[in-house]
Coordinates of C-alpha atoms in Angstrom, one line a residue:
M1 CA 48.9 120.8 -35.7
S2 CA 46.4 118.9 -33.6
L3 CA 45.8 119.6 -29.9
S4 CA 47.4 116.3 -28.8
L5 CA 50.6 117.0 -30.6
R6 CA 50.8 120.6 -29.3
V7 CA 50.2 119.5 -25.7
A8 CA 52.8 116.6 -26.0
W9 CA 55.4 119.0 -27.5
R10 CA 54.8 121.5 -24.7
H11 CA 55.3 118.7 -22.1
L12 CA 58.7 117.7 -23.6
R13 CA 60.1 121.2 -24.0
A14 CA 62.3 122.6 -21.2
R15 CA 60.8 125.6 -19.5
Q16 CA 64.2 127.0 -18.8
P17 CA 67.5 125.8 -20.4
A18 CA 70.1 124.4 -18.0
R19 CA 72.9 126.8 -17.1
W20 CA 75.6 124.3 -17.6
A21 CA 74.6 123.5 -21.2
R22 CA 76.4 126.4 -22.8
P23 CA 79.8 125.7 -21.1
L24 CA 79.5 122.1 -21.9
G25 CA 78.8 122.9 -25.5
A26 CA 81.9 125.2 -25.6
C27 CA 84.2 122.5 -24.3
A28 CA 82.7 120.0 -26.8
L29 CA 83.3 122.5 -29.7
V30 CA 87.0 122.8 -28.7
L31 CA 87.3 119.1 -28.6
V32 CA 85.8 118.8 -32.1
I33 CA 88.2 121.4 -33.5
A34 CA 91.2 119.7 -31.9
G35 CA 90.2 116.2 -33.1
A36 CA 89.5 117.5 -36.7
A37 CA 92.9 119.2 -36.7
A38 CA 94.7 116.0 -35.6
V39 CA 92.9 114.0 -38.3
L40 CA 93.7 116.5 -41.0
W41 CA 97.4 116.6 -39.9
S42 CA 97.7 112.8 -39.9
R43 CA 96.3 112.4 -43.4
G44 CA 99.1 114.6 -44.9
Q45 CA 102.0 112.7 -43.2
P46 CA 103.9 109.9 -44.9
V47 CA 103.1 106.3 -44.0
S48 CA 105.7 104.8 -41.7
L49 CA 107.0 101.2 -42.3
I50 CA 107.9 100.5 -38.7
D51 CA 105.9 97.5 -37.5
D52 CA 107.0 97.2 -33.9
E53 CA 105.5 100.6 -32.7
M54 CA 102.6 102.8 -33.7
P55 CA 103.9 105.8 -35.7
L56 CA 102.9 109.3 -34.7
P57 CA 100.6 110.0 -37.7
T58 CA 98.6 106.8 -36.9
L59 CA 98.4 107.7 -33.3
A60 CA 97.2 111.2 -34.1
Y61 CA 94.6 109.8 -36.5
V62 CA 93.2 107.4 -33.9
L63 CA 93.2 109.9 -31.0
G64 CA 91.8 112.7 -33.3
S65 CA 89.0 110.5 -34.6
L66 CA 88.1 109.5 -31.0
G67 CA 88.2 113.1 -29.9
L68 CA 86.1 114.2 -32.9
F69 CA 83.5 111.5 -32.2
I70 CA 83.2 112.3 -28.4
G71 CA 83.1 116.0 -29.1
L72 CA 80.3 115.7 -31.6
L73 CA 78.4 113.5 -29.2
V74 CA 78.7 115.9 -26.3
L75 CA 78.0 118.9 -28.5
S76 CA 74.7 117.4 -29.8
F77 CA 73.7 116.4 -26.2
A78 CA 74.4 120.0 -25.0
A79 CA 72.2 121.3 -27.9
T80 CA 69.5 118.8 -27.0
I81 CA 69.2 119.7 -23.3
R82 CA 68.7 123.4 -24.2
G83 CA 65.5 122.5 -25.9
F84 CA 64.2 119.5 -24.0
T85 CA 64.2 118.4 -20.4
L86 CA 67.2 116.4 -19.1
L87 CA 65.2 113.2 -18.6
V88 CA 63.9 113.4 -22.2
A89 CA 67.4 114.0 -23.6
I90 CA 68.8 111.0 -21.7
T91 CA 66.0 108.7 -22.8
G92 CA 66.3 109.8 -26.4
Y93 CA 70.1 109.3 -26.4
S94 CA 69.6 105.8 -25.1
V95 CA 67.5 105.0 -28.1
A96 CA 70.0 106.7 -30.4
Q97 CA 72.9 104.8 -29.0
G98 CA 71.1 101.4 -29.6
C99 CA 70.2 102.3 -33.2
A100 CA 73.7 103.6 -34.0
A101 CA 75.3 100.5 -32.6
L102 CA 72.9 98.2 -34.5
V103 CA 73.5 100.0 -37.8
L104 CA 77.3 100.0 -37.4
V105 CA 77.6 96.3 -36.2
L106 CA 75.3 95.0 -38.9
S107 CA 77.2 96.9 -41.6
L108 CA 80.4 95.5 -40.3
L109 CA 79.2 91.9 -40.3
D110 CA 77.8 92.4 -43.8
G111 CA 81.2 93.8 -44.9
L112 CA 83.1 90.9 -43.4
E113 CA 80.7 88.4 -45.0
G114 CA 81.1 90.2 -48.4
D115 CA 84.9 90.3 -48.1
L116 CA 85.1 86.6 -47.2
Q117 CA 82.8 85.7 -50.1
R118 CA 84.9 87.8 -52.4
R119 CA 88.1 86.0 -51.3
L120 CA 86.5 82.5 -51.5
L121 CA 85.0 83.1 -54.9
G122 CA 88.3 84.6 -56.1
H123 CA 90.3 81.5 -55.1
R124 CA 87.9 78.6 -55.3
A125 CA 85.5 77.4 -58.0
H126 CA 81.8 78.5 -58.3
L127 CA 80.6 75.0 -59.1
R128 CA 82.0 71.6 -58.1
I129 CA 81.3 68.3 -59.9
S130 CA 82.1 65.4 -57.7
P131 CA 81.5 61.6 -57.8
P132 CA 79.7 59.7 -55.0
P133 CA 81.7 59.3 -51.8
G134 CA 84.5 56.8 -52.0
S135 CA 84.8 56.8 -55.8
E136 CA 86.7 58.8 -58.5
I137 CA 86.1 60.2 -61.9
V138 CA 88.1 58.1 -64.4
T139 CA 89.0 59.7 -67.8
P140 CA 87.5 63.1 -67.1
E141 CA 88.4 64.6 -70.4
P142 CA 85.0 64.0 -72.2
L143 CA 83.2 65.6 -69.2
V144 CA 85.6 68.5 -69.2
A145 CA 84.9 69.1 -72.9
R146 CA 81.2 69.1 -72.4
V147 CA 81.2 71.4 -69.4
E148 CA 83.5 73.9 -71.3
A149 CA 80.9 74.1 -74.0
V150 CA 78.3 75.6 -71.6
P151 CA 78.0 79.4 -72.4
E152 CA 78.0 80.5 -68.7
V153 CA 81.3 78.6 -68.0
V154 CA 84.6 80.4 -68.3
G155 CA 87.0 77.8 -66.9
V156 CA 87.1 74.1 -66.0
S157 CA 89.8 72.4 -64.0
P158 CA 90.0 68.7 -63.0
E159 CA 91.4 68.1 -59.5
L160 CA 92.8 65.2 -57.5
A161 CA 92.9 65.7 -53.8
G162 CA 94.3 63.6 -50.9
P163 CA 95.7 64.0 -47.4
I164 CA 99.5 63.9 -47.1
M165 CA 102.3 65.1 -44.8
I166 CA 104.7 67.7 -46.0
R167 CA 108.2 68.0 -44.4
S168 CA 110.9 70.6 -44.6
G169 CA 114.2 70.9 -42.8
F170 CA 112.5 72.9 -40.1
G171 CA 109.1 71.3 -39.5
R172 CA 106.3 69.1 -40.8
A173 CA 102.6 69.5 -41.2
G174 CA 99.5 67.6 -42.5
V175 CA 97.9 69.2 -45.5
N176 CA 95.6 68.4 -48.4
L177 CA 97.5 67.8 -51.6
V178 CA 95.6 69.1 -54.7
G179 CA 96.8 68.0 -58.1
V180 CA 95.7 70.5 -60.9
D181 CA 96.4 71.2 -64.5
P182 CA 98.4 74.4 -64.3
V183 CA 97.0 75.8 -67.6
L184 CA 93.3 74.9 -66.9
H185 CA 93.5 75.9 -63.3
A186 CA 94.7 79.3 -64.2
R187 CA 91.4 79.9 -66.0
A188 CA 89.2 78.3 -63.3
S189 CA 90.6 80.1 -60.3
G190 CA 92.4 83.2 -59.2
L191 CA 95.5 81.3 -58.0
P192 CA 98.0 83.0 -60.5
G193 CA 97.1 86.4 -59.2
E194 CA 97.4 85.4 -55.5
V195 CA 101.1 84.4 -55.7
V196 CA 103.0 86.8 -53.5
E197 CA 106.4 85.1 -53.7
G198 CA 107.9 83.2 -56.6
D199 CA 106.2 83.0 -60.0
Y200 CA 103.3 81.0 -61.3
T201 CA 105.3 80.4 -64.5
A202 CA 107.6 78.1 -62.5
F203 CA 104.6 76.0 -61.7
L204 CA 103.9 75.7 -65.4
D205 CA 107.5 75.0 -66.3
P206 CA 109.6 73.3 -63.6
S207 CA 112.8 74.2 -65.4
L208 CA 112.2 77.8 -64.2
L209 CA 112.3 76.8 -60.5
P210 CA 114.7 78.7 -58.4
Q211 CA 117.5 76.4 -57.3
R212 CA 118.2 77.2 -53.6
P213 CA 120.4 74.8 -51.7
F214 CA 119.3 73.2 -48.6
P215 CA 120.1 75.6 -45.7
T216 CA 123.0 74.5 -43.6
L217 CA 124.8 76.1 -40.7
P218 CA 128.4 77.2 -41.3
D219 CA 131.1 75.2 -39.5
A220 CA 131.7 76.5 -36.1
I221 CA 135.2 77.9 -35.7
E222 CA 136.4 77.5 -32.2
P223 CA 138.2 80.6 -30.9
E224 CA 141.7 80.2 -29.6
P225 CA 141.7 80.4 -25.8
E226 CA 143.3 83.4 -24.4
P227 CA 146.4 82.5 -22.3
R228 CA 146.0 82.8 -18.6
E229 CA 148.6 84.2 -16.3
S230 CA 149.2 80.8 -14.8
D231 CA 149.9 79.3 -18.2
V232 CA 152.7 81.7 -19.0
L233 CA 156.0 80.2 -17.9
P234 CA 158.6 82.5 -16.3
G235 CA 161.3 83.6 -18.7
R236 CA 158.9 83.3 -21.7
S237 CA 157.4 86.3 -23.4
E238 CA 153.6 86.3 -23.3
E239 CA 153.3 88.0 -26.7
T240 CA 156.0 86.2 -28.8
G241 CA 156.6 83.1 -26.7
S242 CA 160.5 83.6 -26.9
E243 CA 162.5 82.8 -23.9
D244 CA 164.2 85.6 -22.1
H245 CA 167.0 85.3 -19.5
V246 CA 165.6 85.9 -16.1
D247 CA 168.1 86.1 -13.2
P248 CA 166.8 84.5 -10.0
P249 CA 166.6 86.8 -7.0
A250 CA 169.6 86.6 -4.8
G251 CA 169.1 85.9 -1.1
D252 CA 171.3 85.6 2.0
D253 CA 171.6 81.8 2.0
G254 CA 170.5 81.2 -1.6
D255 CA 166.9 80.6 -0.5
D256 CA 164.4 82.9 -2.0
D257 CA 161.7 82.1 0.5
G258 CA 159.8 79.9 -1.9
G259 CA 160.5 81.9 -5.1
W260 CA 161.7 80.7 -8.5
E261 CA 164.7 78.2 -8.4
D262 CA 166.9 76.9 -11.2
P263 CA 166.9 73.1 -11.2
E264 CA 170.5 72.9 -12.6
Q265 CA 171.8 74.8 -9.6
E266 CA 169.6 73.7 -6.8
I267 CA 169.7 69.9 -7.4
P268 CA 173.5 69.6 -7.1
R269 CA 173.4 71.8 -4.0
L270 CA 170.7 69.8 -2.3
R271 CA 172.5 66.5 -3.1
A272 CA 175.7 67.9 -1.6
E273 CA 173.8 68.9 1.6
G274 CA 172.2 65.4 1.7
S275 CA 168.7 66.8 1.4
I276 CA 168.0 64.5 -1.6
P277 CA 169.5 61.1 -2.4
P278 CA 172.5 60.9 -4.8
A279 CA 171.9 60.2 -8.5
R280 CA 171.6 56.6 -9.5
A281 CA 174.2 54.9 -11.7
P282 CA 173.0 54.1 -15.3
V283 CA 171.8 50.5 -15.9
V284 CA 173.7 48.7 -18.7
V285 CA 171.6 46.1 -20.4
S286 CA 173.6 43.2 -21.9
P287 CA 172.5 41.8 -25.4
P288 CA 171.0 38.3 -25.4
P289 CA 173.3 35.4 -26.2
V290 CA 173.4 34.3 -29.8
A291 CA 171.5 31.0 -30.4
D292 CA 173.3 28.0 -31.9
D293 CA 172.3 26.3 -35.1
E294 CA 170.9 23.4 -33.3
D295 CA 167.2 23.0 -32.6
D296 CA 166.0 25.2 -29.8
G297 CA 163.4 22.9 -28.6
G298 CA 160.4 24.2 -30.5
G299 CA 161.5 27.9 -30.5
W300 CA 161.9 30.1 -33.5
E301 CA 163.0 28.5 -36.8
D302 CA 164.4 30.2 -39.8
P303 CA 162.2 29.5 -42.8
E304 CA 165.1 29.9 -45.3
Q305 CA 166.8 26.9 -43.6
E306 CA 163.8 24.8 -42.7
I307 CA 161.9 24.8 -46.0
P308 CA 164.7 23.3 -48.1
R309 CA 165.4 20.7 -45.4
L310 CA 161.7 19.7 -45.3
R311 CA 161.6 19.5 -49.1
A312 CA 164.7 17.3 -49.2
E313 CA 163.1 15.0 -46.6
G314 CA 159.9 14.8 -48.8
K315 CA 157.6 16.3 -46.1
I316 CA 156.4 19.2 -48.3
P317 CA 156.1 19.2 -52.1
A318 CA 158.7 20.7 -54.4
A319 CA 158.5 24.4 -55.3
R320 CA 156.4 25.4 -58.4
P321 CA 157.9 27.1 -61.4
P322 CA 157.3 30.8 -61.4
V323 CA 154.4 32.0 -63.7
V324 CA 155.4 34.6 -66.2
E325 CA 152.6 37.0 -66.9
E326 CA 152.4 38.5 -70.4
E327 CA 152.1 42.2 -70.6
P328 CA 148.9 43.4 -72.2
P329 CA 149.2 45.2 -75.5
A330 CA 149.2 48.9 -75.2
E331 CA 145.7 50.3 -75.7
E332 CA 145.2 53.0 -78.3
P333 CA 144.0 56.3 -76.8
A334 CA 140.3 56.4 -77.0
E335 CA 138.5 59.2 -78.6
A336 CA 137.4 61.9 -76.1
A337 CA 133.8 61.1 -75.2
E338 CA 131.3 63.8 -74.7
P339 CA 130.7 64.4 -71.0
E340 CA 127.2 63.3 -69.9
S341 CA 125.0 66.0 -68.6
P342 CA 124.4 65.6 -64.9
A343 CA 120.9 66.9 -65.3
A344 CA 120.0 64.0 -67.6
D345 CA 120.3 61.5 -64.8
E346 CA 118.6 63.7 -62.2
P347 CA 114.9 63.0 -61.5
R348 CA 112.3 65.5 -62.5
T349 CA 111.8 68.3 -60.0
V350 CA 108.1 68.6 -58.9
P351 CA 106.9 72.2 -58.3
V352 CA 104.6 72.8 -55.4
L353 CA 102.6 75.9 -54.4
L354 CA 102.1 76.5 -50.7
G355 CA 99.9 78.9 -48.8
I356 CA 101.6 81.7 -46.9
E357 CA 100.6 80.3 -43.5
L358 CA 101.9 76.9 -44.4
A359 CA 105.1 78.3 -45.7
A360 CA 105.6 80.3 -42.5
E361 CA 105.0 77.1 -40.4
L362 CA 107.5 75.1 -42.4
S363 CA 110.0 78.1 -42.6
V364 CA 110.3 77.8 -46.4
S365 CA 110.2 80.2 -49.3
A366 CA 110.3 80.0 -53.1
G367 CA 113.1 77.6 -54.2
D368 CA 113.4 75.6 -51.0
P369 CA 113.2 71.8 -51.2
V370 CA 110.4 69.9 -49.4
Q371 CA 109.3 66.3 -49.1
L372 CA 105.8 65.1 -49.7
I373 CA 104.9 61.9 -47.8
T374 CA 101.7 59.8 -48.4
P375 CA 100.4 56.7 -46.7
E376 CA 99.6 55.3 -50.2
G377 CA 102.9 53.5 -50.4
R378 CA 104.1 50.2 -51.8
M379 CA 104.4 46.8 -50.1
T380 CA 107.9 45.4 -49.6
P381 CA 109.3 42.4 -47.7
A382 CA 109.8 44.7 -44.8
G383 CA 106.2 45.9 -44.8
L384 CA 104.3 48.9 -46.2
V385 CA 106.7 51.7 -47.1
P386 CA 105.1 55.2 -47.5
G387 CA 105.6 57.1 -50.7
V388 CA 108.0 60.0 -50.7
L389 CA 108.2 62.7 -53.4
Q390 CA 110.9 65.3 -53.6
A391 CA 109.5 68.7 -54.5
R392 CA 110.6 72.3 -54.6
V393 CA 108.5 75.3 -53.7
A394 CA 107.6 77.2 -56.9
G395 CA 105.7 80.0 -55.1
V396 CA 103.8 81.1 -52.1
Y397 CA 100.2 82.4 -52.4
A398 CA 98.0 84.4 -50.1
T399 CA 94.2 84.4 -50.2
G400 CA 93.4 86.1 -46.9
V401 CA 91.5 83.0 -45.7
Y402 CA 93.4 81.1 -43.1
D403 CA 92.2 77.6 -44.0
D404 CA 93.1 78.0 -47.6
D405 CA 96.5 79.5 -46.8
R406 CA 97.3 76.7 -44.3
D407 CA 95.7 73.4 -45.4
Y408 CA 96.4 73.2 -49.1
A409 CA 99.4 72.5 -51.4
Y410 CA 99.2 72.4 -55.2
V411 CA 101.2 70.2 -57.5
P412 CA 100.8 69.3 -61.2
L413 CA 98.0 66.8 -61.9
T414 CA 100.2 64.2 -63.5
D415 CA 102.6 64.2 -60.5
A416 CA 99.7 63.9 -58.1
Q417 CA 98.2 61.0 -59.9
A418 CA 101.5 59.1 -59.9
F419 CA 102.2 60.0 -56.3
L420 CA 98.7 59.1 -55.0
R421 CA 98.6 56.0 -57.2
A422 CA 95.5 57.1 -59.1
P423 CA 96.5 57.2 -62.8
G424 CA 94.1 59.1 -65.0
A425 CA 91.6 59.7 -62.2
V426 CA 90.4 62.9 -60.4
T427 CA 88.3 63.4 -57.3
S428 CA 86.4 66.5 -58.5
I429 CA 86.0 69.1 -61.4
A430 CA 86.1 72.8 -60.5
V431 CA 83.9 75.1 -62.7
R432 CA 84.2 78.9 -62.8
L433 CA 81.3 81.0 -64.0
G434 CA 81.2 84.4 -65.5
D435 CA 78.6 85.7 -63.0
P436 CA 78.8 83.9 -59.6
E437 CA 75.4 85.3 -58.5
A438 CA 73.6 83.8 -61.6
L439 CA 73.7 80.2 -60.3
A440 CA 70.4 78.8 -61.2
A441 CA 70.7 78.8 -65.0
A442 CA 74.4 77.9 -65.0
K443 CA 74.0 75.0 -62.6
A444 CA 71.0 73.6 -64.6
A445 CA 73.1 73.7 -67.8
V446 CA 76.0 71.9 -66.1
V447 CA 73.7 69.3 -64.6
A448 CA 72.3 68.6 -68.0
V449 CA 75.7 67.7 -69.5
A450 CA 77.1 65.8 -66.5
D451 CA 76.6 62.1 -65.8
P452 CA 73.6 61.2 -63.7
E453 CA 75.6 59.7 -60.9
L454 CA 77.7 62.9 -60.4
V455 CA 76.8 65.5 -57.8
V456 CA 76.9 69.2 -58.8
E457 CA 77.2 71.8 -56.0
D458 CA 77.3 75.6 -56.1
W459 CA 79.5 77.8 -53.9
R460 CA 76.6 78.4 -51.5
Q461 CA 76.2 74.7 -50.8
I462 CA 80.0 74.1 -50.6
H463 CA 80.4 76.8 -48.0
H464 CA 77.0 76.4 -46.4
G465 CA 78.3 75.8 -42.9
L466 CA 80.5 79.0 -43.0
F467 CA 77.9 81.3 -44.2
S468 CA 75.2 79.8 -41.9
A469 CA 77.5 80.5 -38.9
M470 CA 78.0 84.1 -40.0
F471 CA 74.2 84.5 -40.5
L472 CA 73.6 83.2 -37.0
E473 CA 76.2 85.5 -35.6
K474 CA 74.5 88.4 -37.3
V475 CA 71.1 87.4 -35.8
A476 CA 72.7 87.0 -32.3
M477 CA 74.3 90.5 -32.5
F478 CA 71.0 92.0 -33.6
V479 CA 69.1 90.5 -30.7
A480 CA 71.8 91.4 -28.2
L481 CA 72.0 95.1 -29.4
L482 CA 68.2 95.2 -29.6
F483 CA 68.2 94.9 -25.8
V484 CA 69.8 98.3 -25.7
I485 CA 66.8 99.8 -27.4
L486 CA 64.6 97.7 -25.1
V487 CA 66.2 99.3 -22.1
A488 CA 65.7 102.7 -23.6
A489 CA 62.0 101.8 -24.2
F490 CA 61.6 100.9 -20.5
G491 CA 63.1 104.3 -19.8
I492 CA 60.4 105.9 -21.9
L493 CA 57.8 103.9 -20.1
A494 CA 59.1 105.1 -16.7
T495 CA 59.3 108.7 -17.9
N496 CA 55.8 108.7 -19.2
M497 CA 54.4 107.1 -16.1
M498 CA 56.0 109.8 -14.0
S499 CA 54.6 112.4 -16.3
V500 CA 51.1 111.0 -15.8
M501 CA 51.5 111.1 -12.1
E502 CA 52.9 114.7 -12.1
R503 CA 50.2 116.0 -14.4
S504 CA 47.2 114.2 -12.9
A505 CA 45.6 117.5 -12.0
E506 CA 46.0 118.8 -15.6
I507 CA 44.4 115.6 -16.9
A508 CA 41.5 116.0 -14.5
I509 CA 40.9 119.6 -15.6
L510 CA 41.0 118.6 -19.3
K511 CA 38.5 115.8 -18.6
A512 CA 36.3 118.2 -16.6
M513 CA 36.4 120.6 -19.6
G514 CA 35.1 117.8 -21.9
A515 CA 38.3 116.2 -23.2
R516 CA 37.8 112.6 -24.3
D517 CA 39.9 109.7 -23.1
R518 CA 41.2 109.2 -26.7
L519 CA 42.7 112.7 -26.6
I520 CA 44.3 112.2 -23.3
A521 CA 45.8 108.8 -24.4
G522 CA 47.0 110.4 -27.6
I523 CA 48.9 113.1 -25.8
F524 CA 51.0 110.7 -23.7
A525 CA 51.4 108.2 -26.6
L526 CA 52.8 111.0 -28.8
E527 CA 55.3 111.9 -26.0
G528 CA 56.8 108.5 -26.1
I529 CA 56.7 108.2 -29.9
I530 CA 58.4 111.7 -30.3
V531 CA 61.2 110.8 -27.9
G532 CA 61.7 107.4 -29.5
G533 CA 61.4 108.7 -33.1
V534 CA 63.9 111.5 -32.6
G535 CA 66.3 109.1 -30.9
C536 CA 65.8 106.5 -33.7
V537 CA 66.4 109.0 -36.5
G538 CA 69.4 110.6 -34.8
G539 CA 70.9 107.2 -34.0
I540 CA 70.5 105.9 -37.5
A541 CA 72.0 109.1 -38.9
A542 CA 75.0 108.7 -36.5
G543 CA 75.4 105.1 -37.5
L544 CA 75.4 105.9 -41.2
A545 CA 77.9 108.7 -40.6
L546 CA 80.2 106.4 -38.8
C547 CA 80.0 103.8 -41.5
A548 CA 80.8 106.4 -44.2
W549 CA 83.7 107.7 -42.1
F550 CA 85.2 104.3 -41.5
G551 CA 84.5 103.2 -45.0
E552 CA 86.4 106.2 -46.4
H553 CA 89.3 106.4 -44.0
G554 CA 89.2 103.0 -42.3
I555 CA 90.6 101.9 -39.0
P556 CA 94.4 101.2 -39.1
L557 CA 95.0 97.5 -38.3
R558 CA 98.4 96.0 -37.7
S559 CA 99.3 93.8 -40.7
S560 CA 101.3 91.4 -38.5
A561 CA 98.3 90.5 -36.5
F562 CA 95.4 90.9 -38.9
T563 CA 94.8 89.8 -42.5
L564 CA 92.6 92.8 -43.2
E565 CA 94.2 96.2 -43.7
A566 CA 90.9 98.0 -42.8
L567 CA 87.5 97.2 -41.6
P568 CA 85.2 96.3 -44.5
L569 CA 81.7 98.0 -44.2
R570 CA 78.6 97.4 -46.3
V571 CA 75.3 99.2 -45.5
D572 CA 72.2 97.2 -46.3
P573 CA 69.1 99.5 -46.6
W574 CA 66.8 96.7 -45.7
E575 CA 68.7 96.2 -42.4
V576 CA 68.6 99.9 -41.7
A577 CA 64.8 99.9 -42.2
L578 CA 64.6 96.8 -39.9
V579 CA 66.5 98.6 -37.2
A580 CA 64.2 101.7 -37.5
A581 CA 61.0 99.6 -37.5
A582 CA 62.2 97.5 -34.4
A583 CA 63.1 100.7 -32.5
L584 CA 59.7 102.4 -33.3
V585 CA 57.8 99.3 -32.4
L586 CA 59.5 99.0 -29.0
V587 CA 59.0 102.7 -28.3
G588 CA 55.4 102.5 -29.3
L589 CA 54.7 99.5 -27.1
A590 CA 56.4 101.3 -24.2
S591 CA 54.1 104.3 -24.7
V592 CA 50.8 102.3 -24.6
L593 CA 50.7 101.6 -20.9
P594 CA 51.2 105.3 -19.7
A595 CA 48.6 106.4 -22.3
R596 CA 46.0 103.9 -21.1
A597 CA 46.8 104.9 -17.5
A598 CA 46.2 108.6 -18.3
A599 CA 43.0 107.8 -20.2
A600 CA 41.6 105.7 -17.3
L601 CA 42.3 108.4 -14.7
R602 CA 39.1 109.9 -13.2
P603 CA 38.9 113.6 -12.7
V604 CA 38.1 113.3 -9.0
D605 CA 41.2 111.1 -8.5
G606 CA 43.3 113.4 -10.5
L607 CA 42.3 116.5 -8.5
R608 CA 42.8 114.5 -5.2
R609 CA 46.4 113.6 -6.3
G610 CA 47.1 117.1 -7.4
E611 CA 46.4 118.4 -3.9

């Protein structure tokens, strides 16, 4: 070991361990044991299916993992301050924190990018052949046959896409209608394996569609109103409604002080007392006088008398002889005809596959009827009438990508061509490869068999905007977390500058004894590199340990709020090496200034400062 390294190591070591380091380590050890016990207990408990609250095993797992992590962090810090000074330990832990955060965040972003890429390549095509903008591929069958002959190709599916509006009994939404050949598309995409409700075979054969009636609300039955006390007449039973004899209460003068009175008794009594007028005599209405046979001056005339008289006077023509209708001959009983099948007159039911987000927005499931509406309608005397297609949900698929689960609806290609008024035409051809990563050779082979005016794009070009945004996000996170290491590097700079000022007398003595400036600069440069290197190695180790822990056990996410069941993590060795190199470079640069200041110190100035 060189003299510079021995002197630098002696400067970093603590002369006497802190008294509070041992109690702090004991408390951290207890926290580690408790957290590990909670995690082990939660792993052996059954999984709860309750969604509205966090079950006890999940809560124990989260709290135990948090306690285990904090306990290990404090325990390692307590062990560090027993060997190094407090300022060195804090500076080294700052570097370790930045390195661990960088490794964990970059691994998480790589895992999310890989998971998204897996979902996209599992659902969509690896290559897409499309015509120039504004045109279509007419009669794509020869091109499909040529592309299928390419060795790297495992599936080819012609597609016809167009914007439409889909409507159900509970809502409506604008989507992209995609017409596909059910048989060819099953080999060119992972759509059959993504159906979570219904069956893909119903998409192949519409006769297997589940027939669910349109949901209707039951007729509301109005409850019979309960009788009120004021509605129950005296003398009538409330339960049976039968009349019971009720004797009126007897009073001194017959008055019951405003109580119940019998009209048959009270009305004659009041008339006898003169309180009310006597009863009126009944009015007798005499019948009208019988009219004479003479003319009543334009009044009512009897047709039976007037019509013969007018015919006799020649004012109206004579009566026509009655027409005798012949009875039709009795028809022989016809042979019993076979009843026509009602299904023969019904139109063909069009199956449609919807994403899980779109089905939830429309409140439909497998077997429910929906309407497809397109602006590509027909011209009538009343104007342009949009086209309407009655369809039924054959299944609901889930890819895990919100845009694919919300913005697309799949129907058979022939129905889409008739509905969008594009007979025999397609807008693109999807190509699936055996190896999605081997794009160069496969794309060159497909370009060779395709027509010159067609455009061939791979999945990286199709999703260029999405993956570019994720790359920029990764770069932004790297730069942001690199500032944590930069702050730690400034801490190393300040610590070494204070060390130079405190040990100015020692520097002066070494120079007076013949030590060169390079030796003095190397001592203080090694101090900063040792602190930064230990922190960098410890932080990267902690970050890899966290990635391994979360990759194995995962972080429980609520399925009702997140698409992912656990955080996907993927460690890239090149990124880990980049983090280590960036941390060491920052720490090394922070050690240059104190080293140069120590080397430039003159012995006389050092002895004067030491006094």
